[in-house]
PDB file of C-alpha atoms in Angstrom:
ATOM      1  CA  UNK A  44     108.615 129.027 125.236  1.00 45.00           C
ATOM      2  CA  UNK A  45     110.729 132.279 123.425  1.00 46.00           C
ATOM      3  CA  UNK A  46     114.548 131.843 123.010  1.00 48.00           C
ATOM      4  CA  UNK A  47     116.769 133.630 125.099  1.00 47.00           C
ATOM      5  CA  UNK A  48     118.981 136.656 122.386  1.00 46.00           C
ATOM      6  CA  UNK A  49     122.749 135.455 121.319  1.00 47.00           C
ATOM      7  CA  UNK A  50     124.511 138.088 122.775  1.00 50.00           C
ATOM      8  CA  UNK A  51     122.720 139.478 126.143  1.00 56.00           C
ATOM      9  CA  UNK A  52     119.154 140.956 126.377  1.00 62.00           C
ATOM     10  CA  UNK A  53     116.949 142.795 123.543  1.00 65.00           C
ATOM     11  CA  UNK A  54     117.814 146.363 122.503  1.00 67.00           C
ATOM     12  CA  UNK A  55     115.181 148.772 122.035  1.00 60.00           C
ATOM     13  CA  UNK A  56     116.545 148.840 118.296  1.00 63.00           C
ATOM     14  CA  UNK A  57     115.641 144.980 118.553  1.00 64.00           C
ATOM     15  CA  UNK A  58     112.324 145.513 119.903  1.00 61.00           C
ATOM     16  CA  UNK A  59     111.392 147.894 117.445  1.00 56.00           C
ATOM     17  CA  UNK A  60     112.360 145.475 114.788  1.00 60.00           C
ATOM     18  CA  UNK A  61     110.304 143.101 115.963  1.00 64.00           C
ATOM     19  CA  UNK A  62     107.311 145.436 116.308  1.00 57.00           C
ATOM     20  CA  UNK A  63     107.935 146.225 112.460  1.00 53.00           C
ATOM     21  CA  UNK A  64     107.971 143.060 111.418  1.00 63.00           C
ATOM     22  CA  UNK A  65     105.260 141.804 113.077  1.00 61.00           C
ATOM     23  CA  UNK A  66     103.160 144.991 111.190  1.00 53.00           C
ATOM     24  CA  UNK A  67     104.816 144.332 107.699  1.00 57.00           C
ATOM     25  CA  UNK A  68     103.521 140.466 108.385  1.00 60.00           C
ATOM     26  CA  UNK A  69      99.672 141.731 109.540  1.00 57.00           C
ATOM     27  CA  UNK A  70      99.075 143.923 106.669  1.00 58.00           C
ATOM     28  CA  UNK A  71     101.210 141.929 104.031  1.00 60.00           C
ATOM     29  CA  UNK A  72      98.447 139.256 105.005  1.00 59.00           C
ATOM     30  CA  UNK A  73      95.475 141.297 104.999  1.00 58.00           C
ATOM     31  CA  UNK A  74      96.777 142.775 101.517  1.00 57.00           C
ATOM     32  CA  UNK A  75      97.154 139.179 100.519  1.00 60.00           C
ATOM     33  CA  UNK A  76      93.599 137.831 101.947  1.00 58.00           C
ATOM     34  CA  UNK A  77      92.557 140.597  99.647  1.00 57.00           C
ATOM     35  CA  UNK A  78      94.551 139.983  96.465  1.00 57.00           C
ATOM     36  CA  UNK A  79      93.338 136.501  96.853  1.00 57.00           C
ATOM     37  CA  UNK A  80      89.711 137.657  96.786  1.00 55.00           C
ATOM     38  CA  UNK A  81      90.498 139.782  93.515  1.00 52.00           C
ATOM     39  CA  UNK A  82      91.993 137.695  91.731  1.00 53.00           C
ATOM     40  CA  UNK A  83      89.086 134.448  92.493  1.00 53.00           C
ATOM     41  CA  UNK A  84      87.055 134.066  89.512  1.00 43.00           C
ATOM     42  CA  UNK A  85      83.091 134.472  89.627  1.00 43.00           C
ATOM     43  CA  UNK A  86      81.727 136.904  91.721  1.00 44.00           C
ATOM     44  CA  UNK A  87      80.187 134.446  94.447  1.00 42.00           C
ATOM     45  CA  UNK A  88      83.923 134.460  95.814  1.00 43.00           C
ATOM     46  CA  UNK A  89      83.808 138.526  95.707  1.00 44.00           C
ATOM     47  CA  UNK A  90      81.011 138.615  97.417  1.00 44.00           C
ATOM     48  CA  UNK A  91      81.523 135.714 100.352  1.00 41.00           C
ATOM     49  CA  UNK A  92      85.079 138.293 101.270  1.00 44.00           C
ATOM     50  CA  UNK A  93      83.257 140.306 104.351  1.00 46.00           C
ATOM     51  CA  UNK A  94      84.662 143.718 104.849  1.00 47.00           C
ATOM     52  CA  UNK A  95      86.470 144.381 108.368  1.00 49.00           C
ATOM     53  CA  UNK A  96      87.025 147.852 108.580  1.00 57.00           C
ATOM     54  CA  UNK A  97      85.185 151.100 109.969  1.00 74.00           C
ATOM     55  CA  UNK A  98      82.713 153.213 108.068  1.00 86.00           C
ATOM     56  CA  UNK A  99      84.530 155.722 106.490  1.00 89.00           C
ATOM     57  CA  UNK A 100      82.737 158.365 109.023  1.00 91.00           C
ATOM     58  CA  UNK A 101      83.600 156.811 111.847  1.00 92.00           C
ATOM     59  CA  UNK A 102      87.126 157.324 110.707  1.00 90.00           C
ATOM     60  CA  UNK A 103      86.566 160.563 110.116  1.00 91.00           C
ATOM     61  CA  UNK A 104      85.067 161.826 114.207  1.00 91.00           C
ATOM     62  CA  UNK A 105      87.769 159.825 115.564  1.00 91.00           C
ATOM     63  CA  UNK A 106      90.268 161.691 113.467  1.00 90.00           C
ATOM     64  CA  UNK A 107      88.073 165.314 114.459  1.00 92.00           C
ATOM     65  CA  UNK A 108      88.229 164.264 118.062  1.00 91.00           C
ATOM     66  CA  UNK A 109      91.611 164.072 118.166  1.00 88.00           C
ATOM     67  CA  UNK A 110      91.762 167.662 117.165  1.00 89.00           C
ATOM     68  CA  UNK A 111      92.333 167.543 113.227  1.00 90.00           C
ATOM     69  CA  UNK A 112      90.543 169.737 110.772  1.00 92.00           C
ATOM     70  CA  UNK A 113      88.928 167.184 108.492  1.00 94.00           C
ATOM     71  CA  UNK A 114      85.540 167.716 106.930  1.00 94.00           C
ATOM     72  CA  UNK A 115      83.599 164.329 104.952  1.00 93.00           C
ATOM     73  CA  UNK A 116      81.375 164.940 101.805  1.00 93.00           C
ATOM     74  CA  UNK A 117      79.551 162.370  99.834  1.00 91.00           C
ATOM     75  CA  UNK A 118      78.021 162.734  96.703  1.00 90.00           C
ATOM     76  CA  UNK A 119      75.679 160.553  95.063  1.00 84.00           C
ATOM     77  CA  UNK A 120      72.935 157.874  96.132  1.00 79.00           C
ATOM     78  CA  UNK A 121      73.951 155.509  98.191  1.00 73.00           C
ATOM     79  CA  UNK A 122      74.708 151.532  97.328  1.00 73.00           C
ATOM     80  CA  UNK A 123      75.917 148.957  98.603  1.00 76.00           C
ATOM     81  CA  UNK A 124      79.548 148.108  97.429  1.00 76.00           C
ATOM     82  CA  UNK A 125      81.609 144.609  97.175  1.00 78.00           C
ATOM     83  CA  UNK A 126      83.375 144.570 100.125  1.00 82.00           C
ATOM     84  CA  UNK A 127      86.944 144.698  98.347  1.00 81.00           C
ATOM     85  CA  UNK A 128      86.064 148.478  96.752  1.00 84.00           C
ATOM     86  CA  UNK A 129      84.521 149.558 100.121  1.00 86.00           C
ATOM     87  CA  UNK A 130      87.572 148.448 102.151  1.00 87.00           C
ATOM     88  CA  UNK A 131      89.984 149.968  99.183  1.00 88.00           C
ATOM     89  CA  UNK A 132      87.912 153.130  99.889  1.00 90.00           C
ATOM     90  CA  UNK A 133      88.749 153.290 103.652  1.00 91.00           C
ATOM     91  CA  UNK A 134      92.378 152.646 102.892  1.00 91.00           C
ATOM     92  CA  UNK A 135      92.545 155.423 100.788  1.00 93.00           C
ATOM     93  CA  UNK A 136      91.170 158.193 102.690  1.00 93.00           C
ATOM     94  CA  UNK A 137      93.031 156.330 106.058  1.00 91.00           C
ATOM     95  CA  UNK A 138      96.810 156.526 104.119  1.00 91.00           C
ATOM     96  CA  UNK A 139      95.499 159.902 103.255  1.00 91.00           C
ATOM     97  CA  UNK A 140      94.694 161.242 106.639  1.00 91.00           C
ATOM     98  CA  UNK A 141      97.870 159.232 108.301  1.00 88.00           C
ATOM     99  CA  UNK A 142     100.442 161.561 105.513  1.00 88.00           C
ATOM    100  CA  UNK A 143      98.145 164.981 106.540  1.00 89.00           C
ATOM    101  CA  UNK A 144      98.931 163.968 109.992  1.00 88.00           C
ATOM    102  CA  UNK A 145     102.565 163.391 109.255  1.00 88.00           C
ATOM    103  CA  UNK A 146     103.798 165.794 106.695  1.00 87.00           C
ATOM    104  CA  UNK A 147     100.898 169.012 107.091  1.00 87.00           C
ATOM    105  CA  UNK A 148     100.336 168.516 111.017  1.00 89.00           C
ATOM    106  CA  UNK A 149      97.726 171.646 111.172  1.00 89.00           C
ATOM    107  CA  UNK A 150      96.782 171.464 108.253  1.00 91.00           C
ATOM    108  CA  UNK A 151      93.038 171.271 106.941  1.00 93.00           C
ATOM    109  CA  UNK A 152      91.538 167.915 105.428  1.00 95.00           C
ATOM    110  CA  UNK A 153      89.104 167.597 102.513  1.00 95.00           C
ATOM    111  CA  UNK A 154      87.073 164.093 101.759  1.00 95.00           C
ATOM    112  CA  UNK A 155      84.799 163.549  99.337  1.00 94.00           C
ATOM    113  CA  UNK A 156      83.213 160.332  98.226  1.00 92.00           C
ATOM    114  CA  UNK A 157      81.255 160.835  94.931  1.00 92.00           C
ATOM    115  CA  UNK A 158      79.308 158.053  93.553  1.00 90.00           C
ATOM    116  CA  UNK A 159      78.864 157.795  89.673  1.00 88.00           C
ATOM    117  CA  UNK A 160      77.065 155.588  87.943  1.00 86.00           C
ATOM    118  CA  UNK A 161      79.866 152.238  87.751  1.00 87.00           C
ATOM    119  CA  UNK A 162      82.282 153.662  89.978  1.00 90.00           C
ATOM    120  CA  UNK A 163      83.373 155.562  93.583  1.00 92.00           C
ATOM    121  CA  UNK A 164      85.650 158.350  93.187  1.00 94.00           C
ATOM    122  CA  UNK A 165      87.628 158.959  96.644  1.00 95.00           C
ATOM    123  CA  UNK A 166      89.699 162.210  96.769  1.00 95.00           C
ATOM    124  CA  UNK A 167      91.195 163.764 100.120  1.00 96.00           C
ATOM    125  CA  UNK A 168      92.781 167.025  99.938  1.00 95.00           C
ATOM    126  CA  UNK A 169      94.511 168.707 102.668  1.00 95.00           C
ATOM    127  CA  UNK A 170      95.622 172.122 102.828  1.00 92.00           C
ATOM    128  CA  UNK A 171      99.267 174.067 103.199  1.00 90.00           C
ATOM    129  CA  UNK A 172     100.783 173.202 106.792  1.00 86.00           C
ATOM    130  CA  UNK A 173      99.955 176.393 109.092  1.00 85.00           C
ATOM    131  CA  UNK A 174     103.547 178.594 109.897  1.00 68.00           C
ATOM    132  CA  UNK A 175     103.021 177.324 113.350  1.00 47.00           C
ATOM    133  CA  UNK A 176     102.369 173.990 112.896  1.00 45.00           C
ATOM    134  CA  UNK A 177      99.526 172.740 115.706  1.00 43.00           C
ATOM    135  CA  UNK A 178     101.054 169.452 116.703  1.00 42.00           C
ATOM    136  CA  UNK A 179      98.711 166.901 117.869  1.00 41.00           C
ATOM    137  CA  UNK A 180     100.792 163.385 118.750  1.00 39.00           C
ATOM    138  CA  UNK A 181      97.510 161.781 119.485  1.00 42.00           C
ATOM    139  CA  UNK A 182      95.554 162.499 116.158  1.00 45.00           C
ATOM    140  CA  UNK A 183      96.036 158.872 114.635  1.00 45.00           C
ATOM    141  CA  UNK A 184      93.399 158.084 112.354  1.00 46.00           C
ATOM    142  CA  UNK A 185      92.961 154.490 113.118  1.00 43.00           C
ATOM    143  CA  UNK A 186      94.771 151.456 114.298  1.00 42.00           C
ATOM    144  CA  UNK A 187      97.542 150.421 112.165  1.00 42.00           C
ATOM    145  CA  UNK A 188      97.164 153.533 109.906  1.00 42.00           C
ATOM    146  CA  UNK A 189     100.577 155.034 110.984  1.00 41.00           C
ATOM    147  CA  UNK A 190     102.851 152.066 109.956  1.00 39.00           C
ATOM    148  CA  UNK A 191     103.345 153.703 106.603  1.00 39.00           C
ATOM    149  CA  UNK A 192     106.790 155.493 106.152  1.00 42.00           C
ATOM    150  CA  UNK A 193     105.269 159.092 104.652  1.00 46.00           C
ATOM    151  CA  UNK A 194     104.319 158.962 101.171  1.00 50.00           C
ATOM    152  CA  UNK A 195     105.976 155.731 100.607  1.00 59.00           C
ATOM    153  CA  UNK A 196     102.761 153.710 101.867  1.00 78.00           C
ATOM    154  CA  UNK A 197     100.963 155.209  99.006  1.00 84.00           C
ATOM    155  CA  UNK A 198     102.830 152.880  96.292  1.00 85.00           C
ATOM    156  CA  UNK A 199     101.637 149.775  98.404  1.00 83.00           C
ATOM    157  CA  UNK A 200      97.915 151.324  97.988  1.00 87.00           C
ATOM    158  CA  UNK A 201      98.264 152.387  93.993  1.00 89.00           C
ATOM    159  CA  UNK A 202      98.496 148.273  94.223  1.00 87.00           C
ATOM    160  CA  UNK A 203      95.320 147.597  95.930  1.00 85.00           C
ATOM    161  CA  UNK A 204      93.040 149.786  93.460  1.00 89.00           C
ATOM    162  CA  UNK A 205      95.081 148.891  90.740  1.00 89.00           C
ATOM    163  CA  UNK A 206      94.424 145.146  91.569  1.00 85.00           C
ATOM    164  CA  UNK A 207      90.858 146.303  91.668  1.00 84.00           C
ATOM    165  CA  UNK A 208      90.614 147.646  87.840  1.00 87.00           C
ATOM    166  CA  UNK A 209      90.969 151.155  89.317  1.00 91.00           C
ATOM    167  CA  UNK A 210      93.336 154.157  89.540  1.00 94.00           C
ATOM    168  CA  UNK A 211      95.189 156.663  91.779  1.00 95.00           C
ATOM    169  CA  UNK A 212      97.011 159.682  91.238  1.00 94.00           C
ATOM    170  CA  UNK A 213      99.004 161.381  94.322  1.00 93.00           C
ATOM    171  CA  UNK A 214     100.722 164.804  93.658  1.00 92.00           C
ATOM    172  CA  UNK A 215     101.340 168.212  95.354  1.00 93.00           C
ATOM    173  CA  UNK A 216      98.322 170.451  95.163  1.00 90.00           C
ATOM    174  CA  UNK A 217      97.897 174.535  95.742  1.00 88.00           C
ATOM    175  CA  UNK A 218     100.928 174.046  98.285  1.00 88.00           C
ATOM    176  CA  UNK A 219      99.076 170.741 100.159  1.00 91.00           C
ATOM    177  CA  UNK A 220      98.710 167.602  98.832  1.00 94.00           C
ATOM    178  CA  UNK A 221      95.841 165.555  96.911  1.00 95.00           C
ATOM    179  CA  UNK A 222      95.191 161.556  96.752  1.00 95.00           C
ATOM    180  CA  UNK A 223      92.508 160.799  93.983  1.00 96.00           C
ATOM    181  CA  UNK A 224      91.251 157.163  93.616  1.00 95.00           C
ATOM    182  CA  UNK A 225      89.031 155.836  91.249  1.00 94.00           C
ATOM    183  CA  UNK A 226      87.354 152.307  92.174  1.00 92.00           C
ATOM    184  CA  UNK A 227      84.902 150.715  89.709  1.00 91.00           C
ATOM    185  CA  UNK A 228      81.480 148.925  90.943  1.00 85.00           C
ATOM    186  CA  UNK A 229      82.406 145.681  89.439  1.00 79.00           C
ATOM    187  CA  UNK A 230      85.511 144.672  90.441  1.00 71.00           C
ATOM    188  CA  UNK A 231      87.882 143.888  87.229  1.00 62.00           C
ATOM    189  CA  UNK A 232      91.384 142.343  87.987  1.00 57.00           C
ATOM    190  CA  UNK A 233      94.265 143.392  86.615  1.00 54.00           C
ATOM    191  CA  UNK A 234      96.177 140.421  86.161  1.00 49.00           C
ATOM    192  CA  UNK A 235     100.004 140.233  85.597  1.00 48.00           C
ATOM    193  CA  UNK A 236     101.184 141.547  81.767  1.00 48.00           C
ATOM    194  CA  UNK A 237     102.755 139.532  79.496  1.00 45.00           C
ATOM    195  CA  UNK A 238     106.609 139.659  79.140  1.00 45.00           C
ATOM    196  CA  UNK A 239     106.475 140.732  76.307  1.00 47.00           C
ATOM    197  CA  UNK A 240     104.672 143.954  77.681  1.00 45.00           C
ATOM    198  CA  UNK A 241     106.354 146.456  79.933  1.00 47.00           C
ATOM    199  CA  UNK A 242     105.157 146.101  83.871  1.00 46.00           C
ATOM    200  CA  UNK A 243     105.130 148.710  86.476  1.00 45.00           C
ATOM    201  CA  UNK A 244     107.922 148.473  88.744  1.00 44.00           C
ATOM    202  CA  UNK A 245     105.364 148.075  92.112  1.00 47.00           C
ATOM    203  CA  UNK A 246     105.236 146.049  95.275  1.00 51.00           C
ATOM    204  CA  UNK A 247     103.038 146.680  98.477  1.00 55.00           C
ATOM    205  CA  UNK A 248     104.075 149.067 100.860  1.00 58.00           C
ATOM    206  CA  UNK A 249     103.565 146.046 103.338  1.00 61.00           C
ATOM    207  CA  UNK A 250     105.947 143.799 101.205  1.00 66.00           C
ATOM    208  CA  UNK A 251     108.820 146.569 101.236  1.00 68.00           C
ATOM    209  CA  UNK A 252     108.694 147.342 105.479  1.00 69.00           C
ATOM    210  CA  UNK A 253     108.847 143.624 105.779  1.00 73.00           C
ATOM    211  CA  UNK A 254     112.098 143.204 103.481  1.00 78.00           C
ATOM    212  CA  UNK A 255     113.643 146.077 105.133  1.00 75.00           C
ATOM    213  CA  UNK A 256     113.162 145.327 108.586  1.00 77.00           C
ATOM    214  CA  UNK A 257     114.358 141.401 107.710  1.00 80.00           C
ATOM    215  CA  UNK A 258     117.522 142.931 106.236  1.00 81.00           C
ATOM    216  CA  UNK A 259     118.064 145.498 109.072  1.00 79.00           C
ATOM    217  CA  UNK A 260     117.680 141.818 111.780  1.00 82.00           C
ATOM    218  CA  UNK A 261     119.832 139.751 109.472  1.00 81.00           C
ATOM    219  CA  UNK A 262     122.430 142.601 109.672  1.00 81.00           C
ATOM    220  CA  UNK A 263     122.789 143.032 113.555  1.00 80.00           C
ATOM    221  CA  UNK A 264     122.598 138.913 113.457  1.00 78.00           C
ATOM    222  CA  UNK A 265     125.429 138.833 111.283  1.00 80.00           C
ATOM    223  CA  UNK A 266     127.120 141.912 113.295  1.00 78.00           C
ATOM    224  CA  UNK A 267     126.421 140.153 116.494  1.00 79.00           C
ATOM    225  CA  UNK A 268     128.589 136.970 115.528  1.00 77.00           C
ATOM    226  CA  UNK A 269     130.869 138.689 113.243  1.00 81.00           C
ATOM    227  CA  UNK A 270     132.332 140.800 115.869  1.00 79.00           C
ATOM    228  CA  UNK A 271     133.014 138.007 118.506  1.00 83.00           C
ATOM    229  CA  UNK A 272     134.367 136.098 115.480  1.00 82.00           C
ATOM    230  CA  UNK A 273     137.054 139.141 114.319  1.00 81.00           C
ATOM    231  CA  UNK A 274     138.248 139.769 117.786  1.00 83.00           C
ATOM    232  CA  UNK A 275     139.139 135.931 117.925  1.00 83.00           C
ATOM    233  CA  UNK A 276     140.673 135.575 114.823  1.00 83.00           C
ATOM    234  CA  UNK A 277     143.008 139.023 115.699  1.00 83.00           C
ATOM    235  CA  UNK A 278     143.751 137.549 118.952  1.00 84.00           C
ATOM    236  CA  UNK A 279     144.745 134.309 117.182  1.00 82.00           C
ATOM    237  CA  UNK A 280     147.375 136.187 114.397  1.00 81.00           C
ATOM    238  CA  UNK A 281     148.537 138.462 117.694  1.00 78.00           C
ATOM    239  CA  UNK A 282     149.399 135.233 119.812  1.00 78.00           C
ATOM    240  CA  UNK A 283     150.975 133.498 116.438  1.00 78.00           C
ATOM    241  CA  UNK A 284     153.253 136.651 115.743  1.00 74.00           C
ATOM    242  CA  UNK A 285     154.172 136.557 119.508  1.00 72.00           C
ATOM    243  CA  UNK A 286     154.835 133.302 119.866  1.00 75.00           C
ATOM    244  CA  UNK A 287     157.158 133.635 116.615  1.00 73.00           C
ATOM    245  CA  UNK A 288     159.163 136.078 118.342  1.00 71.00           C
ATOM    246  CA  UNK A 289     159.774 134.608 121.404  1.00 76.00           C
ATOM    247  CA  UNK A 290     160.613 131.081 119.529  1.00 78.00           C
ATOM    248  CA  UNK A 291     163.195 133.112 117.534  1.00 85.00           C
ATOM    249  CA  UNK A 292     165.173 134.907 119.946  1.00 88.00           C
ATOM    250  CA  UNK A 293     166.221 131.511 122.033  1.00 90.00           C
ATOM    251  CA  UNK A 294     169.753 131.321 123.149  1.00 90.00           C
ATOM    252  CA  UNK A 295     170.697 127.649 123.679  1.00 90.00           C
ATOM    253  CA  UNK A 296     172.541 126.972 127.098  1.00 91.00           C
ATOM    254  CA  UNK A 297     174.696 124.808 125.433  1.00 91.00           C
ATOM    255  CA  UNK A 298     175.693 127.565 123.511  1.00 91.00           C
ATOM    256  CA  UNK A 299     175.361 130.583 126.166  1.00 92.00           C
ATOM    257  CA  UNK A 300     177.456 128.629 128.392  1.00 91.00           C
ATOM    258  CA  UNK A 301     180.624 128.190 124.614  1.00 92.00           C
ATOM    259  CA  UNK A 302     180.724 132.160 124.805  1.00 92.00           C
ATOM    260  CA  UNK A 303     184.048 133.105 126.745  1.00 92.00           C
ATOM    261  CA  UNK A 304     184.737 136.776 127.394  1.00 92.00           C
ATOM    262  CA  UNK A 305     187.288 138.063 124.842  1.00 92.00           C
ATOM    263  CA  UNK A 306     186.026 136.200 121.796  1.00 92.00           C
ATOM    264  CA  UNK A 307     185.184 138.337 118.892  1.00 93.00           C
ATOM    265  CA  UNK A 308     181.057 139.660 118.465  1.00 90.00           C
ATOM    266  CA  UNK A 309     181.910 138.273 114.817  1.00 90.00           C
ATOM    267  CA  UNK A 310     182.941 134.785 116.038  1.00 91.00           C
ATOM    268  CA  UNK A 311     179.773 135.110 119.135  1.00 91.00           C
ATOM    269  CA  UNK A 312     177.255 135.796 116.395  1.00 91.00           C
ATOM    270  CA  UNK A 313     177.751 132.438 115.189  1.00 90.00           C
ATOM    271  CA  UNK A 314     176.026 131.011 118.039  1.00 90.00           C
ATOM    272  CA  UNK A 315     173.534 133.359 118.394  1.00 92.00           C
ATOM    273  CA  UNK A 316     170.135 133.317 117.023  1.00 90.00           C
ATOM    274  CA  UNK A 317     168.227 135.549 114.327  1.00 86.00           C
ATOM    275  CA  UNK A 318     167.038 138.217 116.990  1.00 87.00           C
ATOM    276  CA  UNK A 319     167.401 139.394 120.428  1.00 89.00           C
ATOM    277  CA  UNK A 320     164.902 139.420 123.174  1.00 88.00           C
ATOM    278  CA  UNK A 321     163.165 142.980 123.623  1.00 84.00           C
ATOM    279  CA  UNK A 322     160.118 142.093 125.542  1.00 83.00           C
ATOM    280  CA  UNK A 323     162.368 142.798 128.743  1.00 86.00           C
ATOM    281  CA  UNK A 324     160.974 143.183 132.273  1.00 86.00           C
ATOM    282  CA  UNK A 325     160.735 146.380 133.981  1.00 87.00           C
ATOM    283  CA  UNK A 326     163.019 144.631 136.706  1.00 86.00           C
ATOM    284  CA  UNK A 327     165.727 143.464 134.115  1.00 87.00           C
ATOM    285  CA  UNK A 328     165.601 147.031 132.772  1.00 87.00           C
ATOM    286  CA  UNK A 329     166.281 148.587 135.867  1.00 88.00           C
ATOM    287  CA  UNK A 330     169.412 146.417 136.446  1.00 89.00           C
ATOM    288  CA  UNK A 331     173.121 148.211 136.157  1.00 90.00           C
ATOM    289  CA  UNK A 332     175.294 147.401 132.796  1.00 89.00           C
ATOM    290  CA  UNK A 333     179.422 147.959 132.848  1.00 89.00           C
ATOM    291  CA  UNK A 334     180.107 151.184 131.882  1.00 91.00           C
ATOM    292  CA  UNK A 335     180.773 151.569 128.460  1.00 91.00           C
ATOM    293  CA  UNK A 336     179.216 148.133 127.242  1.00 92.00           C
ATOM    294  CA  UNK A 337     176.083 147.477 124.925  1.00 92.00           C
ATOM    295  CA  UNK A 338     173.981 144.460 125.761  1.00 93.00           C
ATOM    296  CA  UNK A 339     172.264 142.493 123.897  1.00 93.00           C
ATOM    297  CA  UNK A 340     169.506 139.920 125.494  1.00 93.00           C
ATOM    298  CA  UNK A 341     168.315 136.425 124.473  1.00 93.00           C
ATOM    299  CA  UNK A 342     165.775 134.086 126.503  1.00 91.00           C
ATOM    300  CA  UNK A 343     167.049 130.654 127.719  1.00 88.00           C
ATOM    301  CA  UNK A 344     164.662 128.537 126.190  1.00 85.00           C
ATOM    302  CA  UNK A 345     161.379 128.288 123.878  1.00 79.00           C
ATOM    303  CA  UNK A 346     158.687 128.087 126.582  1.00 78.00           C
ATOM    304  CA  UNK A 347     155.658 130.166 125.750  1.00 72.00           C
ATOM    305  CA  UNK A 348     153.445 129.534 129.074  1.00 72.00           C
ATOM    306  CA  UNK A 349     156.251 129.914 131.941  1.00 74.00           C
ATOM    307  CA  UNK A 350     158.919 133.236 132.613  1.00 78.00           C
ATOM    308  CA  UNK A 351     162.389 131.632 131.520  1.00 85.00           C
ATOM    309  CA  UNK A 352     165.752 133.072 132.616  1.00 89.00           C
ATOM    310  CA  UNK A 353     167.490 135.395 130.271  1.00 92.00           C
ATOM    311  CA  UNK A 354     170.906 135.608 128.969  1.00 93.00           C
ATOM    312  CA  UNK A 355     172.841 138.883 128.901  1.00 94.00           C
ATOM    313  CA  UNK A 356     175.562 139.158 126.603  1.00 94.00           C
ATOM    314  CA  UNK A 357     177.427 143.297 126.641  1.00 94.00           C
ATOM    315  CA  UNK A 358     180.165 144.034 124.173  1.00 94.00           C
ATOM    316  CA  UNK A 359     182.543 146.925 124.517  1.00 93.00           C
ATOM    317  CA  UNK A 360     183.563 147.588 120.830  1.00 90.00           C
ATOM    318  CA  UNK A 361     183.777 144.607 118.962  1.00 90.00           C
ATOM    319  CA  UNK A 362     184.527 141.646 121.784  1.00 93.00           C
ATOM    320  CA  UNK A 363     182.413 140.079 124.020  1.00 94.00           C
ATOM    321  CA  UNK A 364     182.796 141.642 128.219  1.00 92.00           C
ATOM    322  CA  UNK A 365     180.705 139.777 129.888  1.00 92.00           C
ATOM    323  CA  UNK A 366     177.911 137.291 129.777  1.00 91.00           C
ATOM    324  CA  UNK A 367     175.451 136.877 132.388  1.00 92.00           C
ATOM    325  CA  UNK A 368     172.109 134.855 133.652  1.00 92.00           C
ATOM    326  CA  UNK A 369     169.015 137.109 134.889  1.00 90.00           C
ATOM    327  CA  UNK A 370     166.306 135.172 136.703  1.00 84.00           C
ATOM    328  CA  UNK A 371     163.030 135.275 134.892  1.00 69.00           C
TER     329      UNK A 371
END
């Protein structure tokens, strides 16, 4: 049973992040399965890995039916390839078609698969996008093909080809873009270089996207908890400040009773708290004061939760001329 989201129902952005996580995990599992097959010793393990992708012809046909001008040409004698090589060739075409549809809508895409004596060369070239691109929202090469964000998907694809012992180059060409991969017929895995040799700092696209999605989700959860905590701390500080203000403006009843009109302000000040009470209710502010006097207000006790009576001391010049008790 799914646990409810903390702080309310999931938002559309939360659902999008979860979808990204699921797609990234699925792609990472597929990439890990291929990598294990490549690095496994002996040819028996490689032959037991069955390719689970459709033929390139079906991929191209479905893409063409969606409105994309794509042409496929095969060269050389057809022969069976190791499943890892066949799968990688499919992924090169799939990723290239995805990028062409996204970045050059309306362009013409040409796919060439040439079988040489000991290798397979896959070349996908798209022309420049026309001035008024023909939009085709349904042009999706294959399920999951749109997971890669732009050409960043080529990073993981280059790593996949490198693990097989092949190469992949991607660069602009004649206003468009070209992806060219060379895949060996016999898999020769590229093991990690020794610590003394430079290593190419690449990572599978699925791993990169999984990391980004995790960070985004982590930030959202942190924000969900940090906001209430921040509000709570601010409230606590405000309450502490208000309590300090209210408890330092209390004139004790015994001291209030000791005050007499006619006393000098300096003599009265010895019995007064360190500050006056300045948060007067509107009803108190509306009360008239004796003409020609200025008045100071104090709380009668330090109770913070109840309304308390207020003491008013009014001065004329340097002398106390009146004192009053105002109901709280």
